[in-house]
Amino acid sequence: MQEINNYPKFTADMKKTHTILIPSMLEFHMALFEAVLKLEGYKVEIMKNEGPSVVEEGLKYVHNDTCYPALLVIGQFIDNLNHRKDLDKVVLLITQTGGGCRASNYIHLLRKALVKAGYGFIPVVSLNASNLEKDSGFSLNLSLLKKIVTAMTYGDTIMYLYNKTRSYEVNKGESKKLATSIIEDLKQQFTSNKGVSFFQMKKNIRNIAKSFDNIKLDLSHAKPKVGIVGEIYVKYAPLGNNHLEEFLVSQGAEVMVPGLYGFILYCLYNSIYDYKFYKGSKLKMDVSKLIISYLRRREKVMIESIAKTKFTPMQYFSHTKDLSNGVLSHGTKMGEGWLLTAEMMELIETNYENIVCTQPFGCLPNHICGKGVMKKIKSIHPNSNIVAIDYDPSATRVNQENRIKLMLSIARERIKEDEKANL
């Protein structure tokens, strides 16, 4: 047991001297999370390195039967370290779910890989809400959590509105330019200790919605509306899904990706279902209910602000979660579990009936809760057009994109049929 715990620790003294490296995932969210962590006194860097060398390093130090996101994240870390000179001043941060998903073991795989690569002296920080790695100098205090939630609220709002406008903008690049400008403004507000309180956040969200509402759009031609669901990393990270969103937009589609709020609320609701189905902790359930109430107040701000624009807002998660009823039990909660089913049902209900279900090859929860429920979903929604795409080192990008193109061709045919029927 002593050998297992004998790894380099991130101590409180390292906060001012060491740079924390974080894997990239959600572009807008990560930029804001980085700003929030810097406000708390941490030196932070979101890794941007991509390319074949990331996969090669991952395959070198992680078995190819291991979850693809783990292989990519560890590969990105090692590849980044290979090109740095400040190795004695860096720390790696990785998340742990604490559940039955293989993601709970990423940190152990990473530490093992670091030793093999000659970087065993570099500390690894665990970011988790499951009381793991208690000896770390990195702490999630209430002040930091509040700021992270605020950043997540901004991130979800910007991502949603960006996806609503990017495929229809008259002036190409205007949506991205606006999103980047808003993020820079929010970062400046954070630096001045503004934009975090509920009322400041509410004002900012309303202004963000109005700004996107002012973008001139060309809605004269119907486009295939495509939703993306799946395992959290390959759903959100361009590195994990071969820049899926950009590919879909390049093919003339409108893209919708459910926000991070859904995943966080899913995890919190699981504490309630743990108590209901598996005799879990009542205290954990009660705490989760309080946090859900806190998040729902902020979720309401997003939805009501967007509802005042020309855009249809996202659904309340309390509605989304119930959409899986009759398809998959809420007791099915490993990995993305019932969330996968609920998000597909929500996307179809909001007219995104063309869906790409992204899943790491061999990810059992995703194959059961995603691919496994497609037949049932299609029996409820016959017009649903769902394709499951596996992401793996051996899966070729060309094959993935060809399967998505086939899904899009079906979507375009249906648009033509609808247009003929309305003549």
Short mmCIF file of C-alpha atoms in Angstrom, two decimals:
data_model
loop_
_atom_site.label_atom_id
_atom_site.label_comp_id
_atom_site.label_asym_id
_atom_site.label_seq_id
_atom_site.Cartn_x
_atom_site.Cartn_y
_atom_site.Cartn_z
CA MET A 1 0.00 0.00 0.00
CA GLN A 2 2.92 2.34 0.77
CA GLU A 3 4.31 1.88 -2.77
CA ILE A 4 0.90 2.65 -4.32
CA ASN A 5 0.76 5.99 -2.50
CA ASN A 6 4.42 6.81 -3.15
CA TYR A 7 3.93 9.26 -6.04
CA PRO A 8 4.90 12.95 -6.37
CA LYS A 9 2.32 15.20 -4.75
CA PHE A 10 1.06 18.63 -5.74
CA THR A 11 1.50 20.71 -2.61
CA ALA A 12 0.05 24.10 -1.68
CA ASP A 13 3.54 25.63 -2.03
CA MET A 14 3.59 24.69 -5.73
CA LYS A 15 0.52 26.83 -6.46
CA LYS A 16 2.59 29.92 -7.30
CA THR A 17 5.53 28.19 -8.97
CA HIS A 18 4.06 25.35 -11.07
CA THR A 19 1.94 25.49 -14.23
CA ILE A 20 -1.06 23.15 -14.28
CA LEU A 21 -1.55 21.51 -17.69
CA ILE A 22 -5.18 20.68 -18.55
CA PRO A 23 -6.43 18.62 -21.55
CA SER A 24 -8.51 20.55 -24.08
CA MET A 25 -12.20 19.77 -24.51
CA LEU A 26 -14.86 22.51 -24.74
CA GLU A 27 -13.28 25.57 -26.39
CA PHE A 28 -15.44 28.32 -24.86
CA HIS A 29 -15.81 26.69 -21.46
CA MET A 30 -12.12 25.88 -21.10
CA ALA A 31 -11.09 29.47 -21.83
CA LEU A 32 -13.34 30.64 -18.99
CA PHE A 33 -12.31 27.82 -16.61
CA GLU A 34 -8.68 28.80 -17.23
CA ALA A 35 -9.44 32.41 -16.31
CA VAL A 36 -11.29 31.34 -13.15
CA LEU A 37 -8.42 29.12 -11.97
CA LYS A 38 -5.93 31.91 -12.57
CA LEU A 39 -8.06 34.18 -10.37
CA GLU A 40 -7.68 31.63 -7.59
CA GLY A 41 -3.92 31.97 -7.87
CA TYR A 42 -3.18 28.92 -10.03
CA LYS A 43 -0.94 29.06 -13.10
CA VAL A 44 -2.89 27.23 -15.80
CA GLU A 45 -2.37 26.19 -19.41
CA ILE A 46 -4.99 24.49 -21.61
CA MET A 47 -3.12 22.16 -23.95
CA LYS A 48 -3.71 22.75 -27.66
CA ASN A 49 -1.35 20.19 -29.18
CA GLU A 50 -2.96 17.77 -31.66
CA GLY A 51 -1.86 15.61 -34.58
CA PRO A 52 -0.56 12.06 -35.15
CA SER A 53 2.13 12.41 -32.45
CA VAL A 54 -0.58 12.61 -29.74
CA VAL A 55 -2.07 9.27 -30.80
CA GLU A 56 1.39 7.74 -31.24
CA GLU A 57 2.43 8.72 -27.71
CA GLY A 58 -0.86 7.41 -26.35
CA LEU A 59 -0.41 4.06 -28.07
CA LYS A 60 3.17 3.88 -26.84
CA TYR A 61 2.23 4.12 -23.17
CA VAL A 62 -1.41 2.96 -23.01
CA HIS A 63 -2.74 -0.40 -24.19
CA ASN A 64 -4.97 0.02 -27.26
CA ASP A 65 -7.76 -1.89 -25.50
CA THR A 66 -7.96 0.97 -23.00
CA CYS A 67 -10.66 3.60 -23.40
CA TYR A 68 -9.84 5.88 -26.36
CA PRO A 69 -10.28 9.15 -24.39
CA ALA A 70 -7.67 7.92 -21.86
CA LEU A 71 -5.29 7.11 -24.69
CA LEU A 72 -5.76 10.58 -26.23
CA VAL A 73 -5.52 12.53 -22.96
CA ILE A 74 -2.40 10.66 -21.83
CA GLY A 75 -0.94 10.98 -25.33
CA GLN A 76 -1.61 14.73 -25.29
CA PHE A 77 0.12 15.07 -21.91
CA ILE A 78 3.22 13.10 -22.96
CA ASP A 79 3.43 14.86 -26.34
CA ASN A 80 3.21 18.24 -24.60
CA LEU A 81 5.91 17.29 -22.09
CA ASN A 82 8.18 16.12 -24.91
CA HIS A 83 8.27 19.69 -26.21
CA ARG A 84 8.73 21.56 -22.91
CA LYS A 85 11.80 22.83 -21.08
CA ASP A 86 10.12 23.67 -17.75
CA LEU A 87 9.52 20.05 -16.73
CA ASP A 88 10.42 20.73 -13.10
CA LYS A 89 7.68 23.38 -12.92
CA VAL A 90 4.64 21.60 -14.37
CA VAL A 91 1.73 19.66 -12.89
CA LEU A 92 -0.85 17.59 -14.78
CA LEU A 93 -4.57 17.83 -13.97
CA ILE A 94 -6.98 15.03 -14.83
CA THR A 95 -10.61 14.38 -13.86
CA GLN A 96 -11.93 11.30 -12.09
CA THR A 97 -15.60 10.35 -12.08
CA GLY A 98 -15.36 7.95 -9.17
CA GLY A 99 -17.95 5.63 -10.71
CA GLY A 100 -17.90 2.37 -12.63
CA CYS A 101 -16.58 4.03 -15.81
CA ARG A 102 -12.98 3.31 -16.76
CA ALA A 103 -12.37 7.09 -16.49
CA SER A 104 -11.93 6.54 -12.75
CA ASN A 105 -8.66 4.76 -13.54
CA TYR A 106 -7.20 7.40 -15.89
CA ILE A 107 -5.04 8.90 -13.16
CA HIS A 108 -3.37 5.57 -12.40
CA LEU A 109 -2.78 4.92 -16.10
CA LEU A 110 -1.31 8.42 -16.45
CA ARG A 111 1.08 7.99 -13.53
CA LYS A 112 2.22 4.65 -14.93
CA ALA A 113 2.75 6.21 -18.37
CA LEU A 114 4.73 9.11 -16.88
CA VAL A 115 7.12 6.71 -15.17
CA LYS A 116 7.65 4.76 -18.43
CA ALA A 117 8.23 7.99 -20.38
CA GLY A 118 10.79 9.25 -17.84
CA TYR A 119 8.50 11.87 -16.32
CA GLY A 120 7.70 10.04 -13.08
CA PHE A 121 8.77 13.09 -11.04
CA ILE A 122 5.87 15.22 -12.36
CA PRO A 123 2.88 15.48 -9.98
CA VAL A 124 -0.65 14.65 -11.14
CA VAL A 125 -3.68 16.47 -9.71
CA SER A 126 -7.06 14.76 -9.46
CA LEU A 127 -10.13 16.93 -10.10
CA ASN A 128 -13.09 15.05 -8.67
CA ALA A 129 -16.16 15.38 -6.48
CA SER A 130 -15.85 11.88 -5.03
CA ASN A 131 -13.36 12.63 -2.24
CA LEU A 132 -10.52 10.86 -4.05
CA GLU A 133 -6.82 11.84 -3.76
CA LYS A 134 -7.27 13.60 -0.40
CA ASP A 135 -3.56 14.47 -0.14
CA SER A 136 -3.56 16.91 -3.09
CA GLY A 137 -2.77 20.61 -2.64
CA PHE A 138 -5.47 21.41 -5.18
CA SER A 139 -8.79 22.10 -3.47
CA LEU A 140 -12.30 22.80 -4.75
CA ASN A 141 -13.48 25.38 -2.23
CA LEU A 142 -16.92 27.02 -2.38
CA SER A 143 -15.56 30.23 -3.91
CA LEU A 144 -13.89 28.35 -6.76
CA LEU A 145 -16.92 26.10 -7.33
CA LYS A 146 -19.19 29.13 -7.58
CA LYS A 147 -16.91 30.68 -10.20
CA ILE A 148 -16.69 27.40 -12.13
CA VAL A 149 -20.50 27.14 -12.21
CA THR A 150 -20.72 30.74 -13.45
CA ALA A 151 -18.14 30.02 -16.15
CA MET A 152 -20.07 26.89 -17.15
CA THR A 153 -23.29 28.91 -17.44
CA TYR A 154 -21.60 31.42 -19.72
CA GLY A 155 -19.96 28.62 -21.70
CA ASP A 156 -23.22 26.74 -22.30
CA THR A 157 -24.99 29.94 -23.36
CA ILE A 158 -22.27 30.98 -25.80
CA MET A 159 -21.91 27.47 -27.26
CA TYR A 160 -25.66 27.12 -27.77
CA LEU A 161 -26.09 30.48 -29.50
CA TYR A 162 -22.90 30.03 -31.54
CA ASN A 163 -24.27 26.75 -32.90
CA LYS A 164 -27.60 28.43 -33.62
CA THR A 165 -25.95 31.11 -35.78
CA ARG A 166 -22.72 29.78 -37.28
CA SER A 167 -24.35 27.85 -40.15
CA TYR A 168 -26.64 30.72 -41.21
CA GLU A 169 -24.56 33.86 -40.70
CA VAL A 170 -24.52 36.25 -43.67
CA ASN A 171 -21.10 37.60 -42.70
CA LYS A 172 -18.92 34.51 -42.40
CA GLY A 173 -16.96 34.30 -39.17
CA GLU A 174 -19.14 36.84 -37.36
CA SER A 175 -20.45 34.30 -34.80
CA LYS A 176 -16.96 33.13 -33.84
CA LYS A 177 -15.69 36.69 -33.66
CA LEU A 178 -18.57 37.63 -31.35
CA ALA A 179 -18.07 34.55 -29.13
CA THR A 180 -14.35 35.30 -28.80
CA SER A 181 -15.07 38.95 -27.97
CA ILE A 182 -17.61 37.98 -25.29
CA ILE A 183 -15.17 35.56 -23.67
CA GLU A 184 -12.43 38.19 -23.55
CA ASP A 185 -14.88 40.63 -21.96
CA LEU A 186 -15.92 38.05 -19.35
CA LYS A 187 -12.28 37.30 -18.54
CA GLN A 188 -11.71 41.02 -17.97
CA GLN A 189 -14.75 41.11 -15.69
CA PHE A 190 -13.42 38.16 -13.70
CA THR A 191 -10.10 39.98 -13.27
CA SER A 192 -12.02 42.95 -11.80
CA ASN A 193 -13.97 40.58 -9.53
CA LYS A 194 -17.15 41.13 -11.54
CA GLY A 195 -19.53 38.90 -13.50
CA VAL A 196 -19.70 36.17 -10.84
CA SER A 197 -22.64 37.19 -8.67
CA PHE A 198 -26.07 35.92 -9.71
CA PHE A 199 -27.37 39.36 -10.72
CA GLN A 200 -24.23 40.26 -12.68
CA MET A 201 -24.37 36.88 -14.41
CA LYS A 202 -28.06 37.39 -15.24
CA LYS A 203 -27.31 40.76 -16.84
CA ASN A 204 -24.40 39.31 -18.83
CA ILE A 205 -26.42 36.33 -20.09
CA ARG A 206 -29.18 38.64 -21.32
CA ASN A 207 -26.64 40.80 -23.13
CA ILE A 208 -24.97 37.73 -24.67
CA ALA A 209 -28.35 36.52 -26.00
CA LYS A 210 -29.13 39.98 -27.45
CA SER A 211 -25.71 40.15 -29.13
CA PHE A 212 -26.22 36.86 -30.95
CA ASP A 213 -29.79 37.89 -31.78
CA ASN A 214 -28.36 40.84 -33.72
CA ILE A 215 -26.33 38.63 -36.06
CA LYS A 216 -27.78 38.76 -39.57
CA LEU A 217 -28.83 35.27 -40.70
CA ASP A 218 -29.80 33.77 -44.06
CA LEU A 219 -32.63 31.32 -43.35
CA SER A 220 -33.84 31.04 -46.94
CA HIS A 221 -32.60 27.46 -47.37
CA ALA A 222 -33.35 24.58 -45.01
CA LYS A 223 -30.29 22.78 -43.67
CA PRO A 224 -30.02 19.32 -42.08
CA LYS A 225 -30.23 19.81 -38.30
CA VAL A 226 -27.77 17.45 -36.63
CA GLY A 227 -27.36 16.74 -32.92
CA ILE A 228 -24.25 15.24 -31.33
CA VAL A 229 -24.39 12.97 -28.29
CA GLY A 230 -22.07 10.40 -26.79
CA GLU A 231 -19.30 9.82 -24.28
CA ILE A 232 -18.44 13.21 -22.78
CA TYR A 233 -14.89 13.49 -24.16
CA VAL A 234 -15.52 12.37 -27.75
CA LYS A 235 -18.76 14.38 -27.77
CA TYR A 236 -17.03 17.64 -26.88
CA ALA A 237 -13.32 17.40 -27.71
CA PRO A 238 -12.32 18.10 -31.34
CA LEU A 239 -9.23 15.96 -30.69
CA GLY A 240 -11.50 13.06 -29.72
CA ASN A 241 -14.03 13.31 -32.57
CA ASN A 242 -11.81 14.47 -35.44
CA HIS A 243 -13.34 17.97 -35.41
CA LEU A 244 -16.83 16.59 -35.97
CA GLU A 245 -18.66 19.90 -35.52
CA GLU A 246 -16.49 21.67 -38.12
CA PHE A 247 -16.98 18.77 -40.53
CA LEU A 248 -20.78 18.87 -40.18
CA VAL A 249 -20.84 22.64 -40.72
CA SER A 250 -18.62 22.25 -43.79
CA GLN A 251 -21.21 19.80 -45.14
CA GLY A 252 -23.95 22.43 -44.85
CA ALA A 253 -25.53 21.23 -41.60
CA GLU A 254 -26.71 23.05 -38.50
CA VAL A 255 -25.10 21.48 -35.43
CA MET A 256 -26.45 21.19 -31.90
CA VAL A 257 -24.43 19.82 -28.97
CA PRO A 258 -26.17 19.52 -25.57
CA GLY A 259 -24.48 21.67 -22.93
CA LEU A 260 -22.27 20.70 -20.02
CA TYR A 261 -25.14 21.50 -17.62
CA GLY A 262 -26.83 18.28 -18.71
CA PHE A 263 -23.88 16.10 -17.75
CA ILE A 264 -23.40 17.79 -14.36
CA LEU A 265 -27.12 17.57 -13.53
CA TYR A 266 -27.12 13.93 -14.70
CA CYS A 267 -24.36 13.15 -12.19
CA LEU A 268 -26.28 14.92 -9.41
CA TYR A 269 -29.58 13.21 -10.19
CA ASN A 270 -27.76 9.87 -10.03
CA SER A 271 -27.27 10.44 -6.29
CA ILE A 272 -31.06 10.58 -6.00
CA TYR A 273 -31.45 7.40 -8.05
CA ASP A 274 -28.70 5.72 -6.02
CA TYR A 275 -30.82 6.26 -2.92
CA LYS A 276 -34.02 5.24 -4.71
CA PHE A 277 -32.77 2.09 -6.42
CA TYR A 278 -29.60 1.01 -4.63
CA LYS A 279 -30.03 2.13 -0.99
CA GLY A 280 -27.40 4.82 -1.39
CA SER A 281 -26.56 7.66 0.97
CA LYS A 282 -29.47 9.89 2.00
CA LEU A 283 -27.05 12.68 2.93
CA LYS A 284 -25.48 12.57 -0.53
CA MET A 285 -28.95 12.70 -2.07
CA ASP A 286 -29.97 15.70 0.05
CA VAL A 287 -26.77 17.59 -0.80
CA SER A 288 -27.29 16.82 -4.50
CA LYS A 289 -30.83 18.18 -4.33
CA LEU A 290 -29.51 21.46 -2.92
CA ILE A 291 -26.92 21.74 -5.71
CA ILE A 292 -29.57 20.88 -8.32
CA SER A 293 -31.73 23.72 -6.99
CA TYR A 294 -28.73 26.07 -7.19
CA LEU A 295 -28.02 25.07 -10.81
CA ARG A 296 -31.67 25.16 -11.90
CA ARG A 297 -31.88 28.83 -10.93
CA ARG A 298 -29.01 29.56 -13.31
CA GLU A 299 -30.37 27.24 -15.97
CA LYS A 300 -33.59 29.27 -15.85
CA VAL A 301 -31.62 32.46 -16.59
CA MET A 302 -30.13 30.88 -19.73
CA ILE A 303 -33.45 29.60 -21.02
CA GLU A 304 -35.46 32.74 -20.28
CA SER A 305 -32.80 35.00 -21.82
CA ILE A 306 -32.62 32.97 -25.02
CA ALA A 307 -36.43 32.75 -25.16
CA LYS A 308 -36.52 36.55 -25.56
CA THR A 309 -34.60 36.26 -28.85
CA LYS A 310 -35.51 34.72 -32.20
CA PHE A 311 -33.92 31.43 -31.10
CA THR A 312 -35.73 28.51 -29.50
CA PRO A 313 -33.99 27.86 -26.14
CA MET A 314 -32.73 24.54 -24.82
CA GLN A 315 -35.06 22.39 -22.71
CA TYR A 316 -35.02 22.37 -18.91
CA PHE A 317 -33.06 19.32 -17.79
CA SER A 318 -35.91 18.32 -15.48
CA HIS A 319 -37.87 17.69 -18.69
CA THR A 320 -34.96 16.11 -20.57
CA LYS A 321 -34.30 13.48 -17.90
CA ASP A 322 -37.90 12.24 -18.05
CA LEU A 323 -37.68 11.69 -21.82
CA SER A 324 -35.76 8.48 -21.20
CA ASN A 325 -38.78 7.00 -19.39
CA GLY A 326 -40.11 4.01 -21.31
CA VAL A 327 -36.80 3.60 -23.12
CA LEU A 328 -34.16 3.20 -20.41
CA SER A 329 -34.35 3.14 -16.61
CA HIS A 330 -32.73 5.89 -14.55
CA GLY A 331 -31.01 3.10 -12.68
CA THR A 332 -28.76 2.64 -15.74
CA LYS A 333 -26.09 5.15 -14.80
CA MET A 334 -22.62 3.85 -15.70
CA GLY A 335 -20.72 6.18 -18.00
CA GLU A 336 -23.24 8.52 -19.67
CA GLY A 337 -26.01 5.97 -18.95
CA TRP A 338 -29.56 7.22 -19.30
CA LEU A 339 -28.31 10.70 -20.23
CA LEU A 340 -27.41 9.41 -23.69
CA THR A 341 -30.96 8.22 -24.29
CA ALA A 342 -32.52 11.35 -22.78
CA GLU A 343 -30.40 13.69 -24.92
CA MET A 344 -31.26 11.81 -28.11
CA MET A 345 -34.95 12.02 -27.26
CA GLU A 346 -34.59 15.74 -26.48
CA LEU A 347 -32.80 16.45 -29.75
CA ILE A 348 -35.52 14.69 -31.74
CA GLU A 349 -38.22 16.57 -29.81
CA THR A 350 -36.53 19.89 -30.72
CA ASN A 351 -36.31 18.94 -34.45
CA TYR A 352 -32.71 17.69 -34.45
CA GLU A 353 -33.81 14.26 -35.63
CA ASN A 354 -30.47 13.58 -37.35
CA ILE A 355 -28.07 12.43 -34.64
CA VAL A 356 -24.43 11.38 -34.50
CA CYS A 357 -23.83 9.16 -31.47
CA THR A 358 -20.09 9.36 -30.75
CA GLN A 359 -18.61 6.51 -28.77
CA PRO A 360 -15.13 5.21 -27.97
CA PHE A 361 -14.74 1.73 -29.39
CA GLY A 362 -15.38 -0.83 -26.67
CA CYS A 363 -17.13 1.63 -24.35
CA LEU A 364 -19.75 -0.70 -22.87
CA PRO A 365 -22.03 1.98 -21.33
CA ASN A 366 -22.16 3.87 -24.63
CA HIS A 367 -22.86 0.79 -26.73
CA ILE A 368 -25.69 -0.26 -24.44
CA CYS A 369 -27.21 3.15 -23.61
CA GLY A 370 -26.55 4.70 -27.02
CA LYS A 371 -26.39 2.16 -29.80
CA GLY A 372 -28.48 -0.33 -27.85
CA VAL A 373 -31.54 1.93 -27.58
CA MET A 374 -31.62 3.21 -31.16
CA LYS A 375 -34.15 0.63 -32.32
CA LYS A 376 -36.48 1.57 -29.46
CA ILE A 377 -36.06 5.30 -30.16
CA LYS A 378 -36.83 4.77 -33.85
CA SER A 379 -39.99 2.87 -32.94
CA ILE A 380 -41.12 5.95 -30.97
CA HIS A 381 -39.81 8.47 -33.50
CA PRO A 382 -39.86 6.83 -36.97
CA ASN A 383 -38.28 9.91 -38.58
CA SER A 384 -35.19 9.77 -36.37
CA ASN A 385 -31.99 9.35 -38.39
CA ILE A 386 -29.27 8.15 -36.00
CA VAL A 387 -25.77 6.93 -36.79
CA ALA A 388 -23.31 5.53 -34.22
CA ILE A 389 -19.68 6.38 -34.91
CA ASP A 390 -16.85 4.57 -33.15
CA TYR A 391 -13.67 6.52 -32.35
CA ASP A 392 -10.51 4.53 -31.93
CA PRO A 393 -6.84 4.68 -33.04
CA SER A 394 -7.59 2.08 -35.74
CA ALA A 395 -10.75 3.84 -37.02
CA THR A 396 -10.05 5.93 -40.12
CA ARG A 397 -11.37 9.46 -40.37
CA VAL A 398 -12.44 8.83 -43.98
CA ASN A 399 -14.65 5.91 -42.97
CA GLN A 400 -16.19 7.92 -40.12
CA GLU A 401 -16.95 10.87 -42.39
CA ASN A 402 -18.36 8.67 -45.14
CA ARG A 403 -20.86 7.16 -42.70
CA ILE A 404 -21.83 10.65 -41.54
CA LYS A 405 -22.23 11.77 -45.17
CA LEU A 406 -24.65 8.89 -45.73
CA MET A 407 -26.69 10.06 -42.73
CA LEU A 408 -26.66 13.61 -44.14
CA SER A 409 -27.79 12.42 -47.59
CA ILE A 410 -30.86 10.84 -45.97
CA ALA A 411 -31.49 14.10 -44.10
CA ARG A 412 -31.30 16.13 -47.33
CA GLU A 413 -33.68 13.79 -49.12
CA ARG A 414 -36.22 14.27 -46.34
CA ILE A 415 -35.88 18.06 -46.63
CA LYS A 416 -36.62 17.80 -50.36
CA GLU A 417 -39.64 15.58 -49.71
CA ASP A 418 -40.95 18.08 -47.13
CA GLU A 419 -40.47 20.98 -49.54
CA LYS A 420 -42.35 19.12 -52.32
CA ALA A 421 -45.18 18.29 -49.93
CA ASN A 422 -45.53 21.96 -49.01
CA LEU A 423 -45.75 23.18 -52.62
#
